[in-house]
Short mmCIF file of C-alpha atoms in Angstrom, two decimals:
data_model
loop_
_atom_site.label_atom_id
_atom_site.label_comp_id
_atom_site.label_asym_id
_atom_site.label_seq_id
_atom_site.Cartn_x
_atom_site.Cartn_y
_atom_site.Cartn_z
CA LEU A 300 7.44 -22.06 14.90
CA LYS A 301 6.89 -25.11 16.14
CA LYS A 302 7.42 -26.56 12.65
CA ARG A 303 10.99 -25.21 12.42
CA LYS A 304 13.16 -27.59 13.64
CA ASP A 305 15.49 -24.17 12.81
CA VAL A 306 13.90 -21.72 14.81
CA GLU A 307 13.52 -21.74 19.31
CA PHE A 308 11.51 -19.88 20.18
CA LYS A 309 12.74 -17.70 23.48
CA GLN A 310 9.85 -15.60 24.32
CA LEU A 311 7.03 -13.60 24.26
CA VAL A 312 6.96 -10.51 25.64
CA ASN A 313 3.78 -8.20 26.30
CA GLY A 314 3.95 -4.18 26.48
CA GLU A 315 2.91 -0.68 26.08
CA LEU A 316 3.44 0.31 22.19
CA THR A 317 6.45 2.23 22.90
CA ALA A 318 9.84 2.89 21.56
CA GLU A 319 10.47 3.60 25.43
CA ASP A 320 8.72 -0.18 26.22
CA GLY A 321 10.61 -1.90 23.31
CA TYR A 322 14.15 -0.33 24.41
CA ALA A 323 12.98 -1.71 27.52
CA LYS A 324 11.36 -5.29 27.13
CA CYS A 325 14.59 -6.38 24.19
CA SER A 326 17.19 -4.91 26.66
CA GLY A 327 16.04 -7.45 29.29
CA LEU A 328 15.70 -10.03 26.31
CA LEU A 329 19.18 -9.43 24.92
CA SER A 330 20.48 -9.80 28.88
CA ARG A 331 19.12 -12.76 29.48
CA TYR A 332 18.90 -14.56 25.33
CA GLN A 333 23.11 -13.47 24.39
CA ASP A 334 21.78 -15.76 21.49
CA ILE A 335 18.67 -13.87 20.29
CA ASN A 336 18.90 -13.33 15.98
CA ALA A 337 15.74 -12.54 15.07
CA ILE A 338 12.78 -9.82 17.18
CA TRP A 339 9.62 -9.91 15.56
CA CYS A 340 7.72 -6.39 17.15
CA ALA A 341 4.22 -5.66 16.99
CA ASN A 342 4.47 -2.41 15.83
CA ASP A 343 6.94 0.27 14.23
CA LEU A 344 7.47 2.10 17.34
CA ILE A 345 8.54 -0.79 19.51
CA ALA A 346 10.92 -1.98 16.50
CA GLU A 347 12.52 1.45 17.07
CA GLY A 348 13.23 0.59 20.36
CA ALA A 349 14.68 -2.93 19.93
CA LEU A 350 16.27 -1.58 17.09
CA LYS A 351 17.83 1.18 19.85
CA ALA A 352 18.74 -2.45 22.36
CA SER A 353 21.03 -3.66 19.54
CA TYR A 354 23.06 -0.67 19.07
CA LYS A 355 23.34 -0.91 22.58
CA LYS A 356 24.01 -4.83 22.95
CA GLU A 357 26.51 -3.81 19.66
CA LYS A 358 24.34 -6.23 17.59
CA ILE A 359 24.62 -5.56 13.84
CA VAL A 360 21.79 -5.32 12.36
CA GLY A 361 20.68 -7.34 9.00
CA SER A 362 23.72 -9.71 10.46
CA ASP A 363 23.85 -10.47 14.17
CA ILE A 364 19.83 -9.76 14.24
CA PHE A 365 16.96 -9.26 12.06
CA ILE A 366 13.82 -6.69 13.33
CA SER A 367 10.83 -6.89 11.89
CA GLY A 368 7.89 -4.10 12.95
CA LEU A 369 3.88 -3.89 12.06
CA ASN A 370 2.10 -0.51 10.48
CA TRP A 371 4.28 0.24 7.73
CA SER A 372 4.81 3.55 9.74
CA LYS A 373 6.53 6.72 7.60
CA LYS A 374 9.32 5.68 10.57
CA GLY A 375 9.13 1.97 10.28
CA ILE A 376 9.46 2.58 5.91
CA GLU A 377 12.35 5.09 6.70
CA MET A 378 13.83 2.24 8.70
CA VAL A 379 13.57 -0.79 6.34
CA SER A 380 14.90 2.19 3.78
CA SER A 381 18.34 2.00 5.88
CA LYS A 382 17.97 -1.39 6.82
CA GLU A 383 17.49 -1.05 10.13
CA LEU A 384 14.95 -2.65 10.33
CA THR A 385 14.24 -6.40 8.06
CA ALA A 386 10.64 -5.28 6.83
CA THR A 387 7.44 -4.11 8.34
CA VAL A 388 4.08 -5.72 7.84
CA GLY A 389 1.40 -3.50 6.99
CA GLY A 390 -2.09 -2.50 4.54
CA HIS A 391 -4.58 -3.26 7.12
CA PHE A 392 -5.68 0.60 7.25
CA MET A 393 -7.30 -0.02 4.19
CA VAL A 394 -9.66 -2.51 6.08
CA GLY A 395 -12.34 -0.13 7.00
CA GLY A 396 -11.68 1.56 3.67
CA TRP A 397 -13.16 -1.76 2.04
CA ALA A 398 -16.06 -2.26 4.51
CA VAL A 399 -16.86 1.40 3.44
CA ILE A 400 -17.70 0.62 0.19
CA MET A 401 -19.60 -2.62 0.65
CA ILE A 402 -21.47 -1.20 3.41
CA ASN A 403 -22.44 1.64 0.68
CA ASP A 404 -23.25 -1.82 -2.52
CA TYR A 405 -24.96 -2.94 0.78
CA GLU A 406 -26.73 0.15 1.02
CA LYS A 407 -27.87 0.46 -3.16
CA GLY A 408 -28.97 -3.21 -2.96
CA ILE A 409 -26.21 -4.70 -3.65
CA ASP A 410 -26.18 -7.49 -1.42
CA PHE A 411 -22.50 -9.65 -0.80
CA ALA A 412 -23.74 -12.74 0.20
CA ASP A 413 -22.40 -13.88 -2.91
CA GLU A 414 -18.85 -13.56 -1.87
CA GLY A 415 -19.03 -15.61 1.17
CA LEU A 416 -19.39 -14.69 4.83
CA GLU A 417 -15.63 -15.38 5.34
CA LEU A 418 -14.39 -12.86 3.07
CA ARG A 419 -10.73 -13.08 3.02
CA LEU A 420 -8.70 -9.98 2.59
CA ASP A 421 -5.16 -9.68 1.11
CA CYS A 422 -4.32 -6.61 2.59
CA PHE A 423 -1.36 -7.54 4.28
CA ASP A 424 1.99 -7.25 2.34
CA ILE A 425 5.83 -6.74 3.60
CA ILE A 426 8.45 -4.12 3.46
CA ASN A 427 11.38 -5.20 2.46
CA GLN A 428 14.95 -4.02 1.27
CA GLU A 429 13.51 -5.64 -2.42
CA ASN A 430 10.58 -3.53 -2.51
CA VAL A 431 10.89 -0.42 -0.11
CA GLU A 432 12.20 2.07 -2.85
CA LYS A 433 8.46 1.53 -4.35
CA TYR A 434 6.80 1.42 -1.02
CA GLN A 435 8.24 4.50 -0.07
CA LYS A 436 8.10 6.76 -2.86
CA ILE A 437 3.85 5.78 -2.35
CA LEU A 438 3.22 5.68 0.83
CA THR A 439 4.84 8.96 1.84
CA LYS A 440 3.09 10.97 0.11
CA ARG A 441 -0.39 9.28 1.24
CA GLU A 442 -2.39 10.91 -1.39
CA TRP A 443 -5.26 8.53 0.25
CA SER A 444 -7.84 11.00 -2.39
CA THR A 445 -6.42 10.24 -5.61
CA ILE A 446 -8.09 6.29 -5.45
CA ASP A 447 -10.63 6.43 -7.42
CA PHE A 448 -12.67 4.02 -5.07
CA LYS A 449 -15.69 3.61 -7.23
CA LYS A 450 -13.22 1.37 -8.93
CA PHE A 451 -13.40 -1.32 -6.71
CA SER A 452 -17.71 -0.76 -5.88
CA LYS A 453 -20.21 -2.91 -7.85
CA GLU A 454 -22.33 -0.39 -7.91
CA HIS A 455 -20.25 1.71 -9.69
CA ASN A 456 -19.05 -1.47 -11.72
CA SER A 457 -21.30 -3.46 -13.09
CA ASN A 458 -18.85 -5.97 -14.51
CA LEU A 459 -16.84 -6.55 -11.00
CA LYS A 460 -17.86 -10.09 -10.15
CA LYS A 461 -15.80 -10.51 -6.86
CA TYR A 462 -14.23 -7.73 -4.80
CA ASN A 463 -11.07 -6.97 -5.59
CA PHE A 464 -9.41 -5.65 -1.95
CA THR A 465 -6.24 -6.21 -2.38
CA ILE A 466 -3.29 -3.97 -2.04
CA LYS A 467 -1.50 -4.89 -4.76
CA SER A 468 -4.83 -2.59 -6.28
CA ILE A 469 -4.49 -0.10 -4.02
CA MET A 470 -1.01 0.22 -4.97
CA ARG A 471 -1.52 0.42 -8.28
CA GLU A 472 -4.20 3.05 -7.83
CA LEU A 473 -1.63 5.06 -5.92
CA SER A 474 0.94 4.79 -8.65
CA ASN A 475 -0.54 6.23 -11.01
#
């Protein structure tokens, strides 16, 4: 934000990860700073509370104010779909799955050291108006058992030279 001359950071607010606290904190911010036009929330529940506070202050979401959340919660995705939230960011819940695959491979004698000690995971993606329909269709089913995780394992896929731990790879699996 410091690099952006067209953005003025108003305030960082700490709080609970609840809709009620999001409402309370956002109500205070909107009273203190009437010109706020964007709010980034640490989770979708806080974003839900911020949305309610924005409505109470008669802000037009998507025009006067833009609100984003985090976690890809079912409610968060629904709020993006209904244009109440600008976006929700998520996918980080897959990191545990990637770790299990690497631990399994390591236990089978396949060292992941060649991947480097700083394995960078492309585990986040933004759900917004451009892609919400696709993500909503796939993620609301929550059919994780349909994913063939062996495709991501070097033990079970000898042709695999580098791990492909990306949200896009999981989305391909879920859309099959």
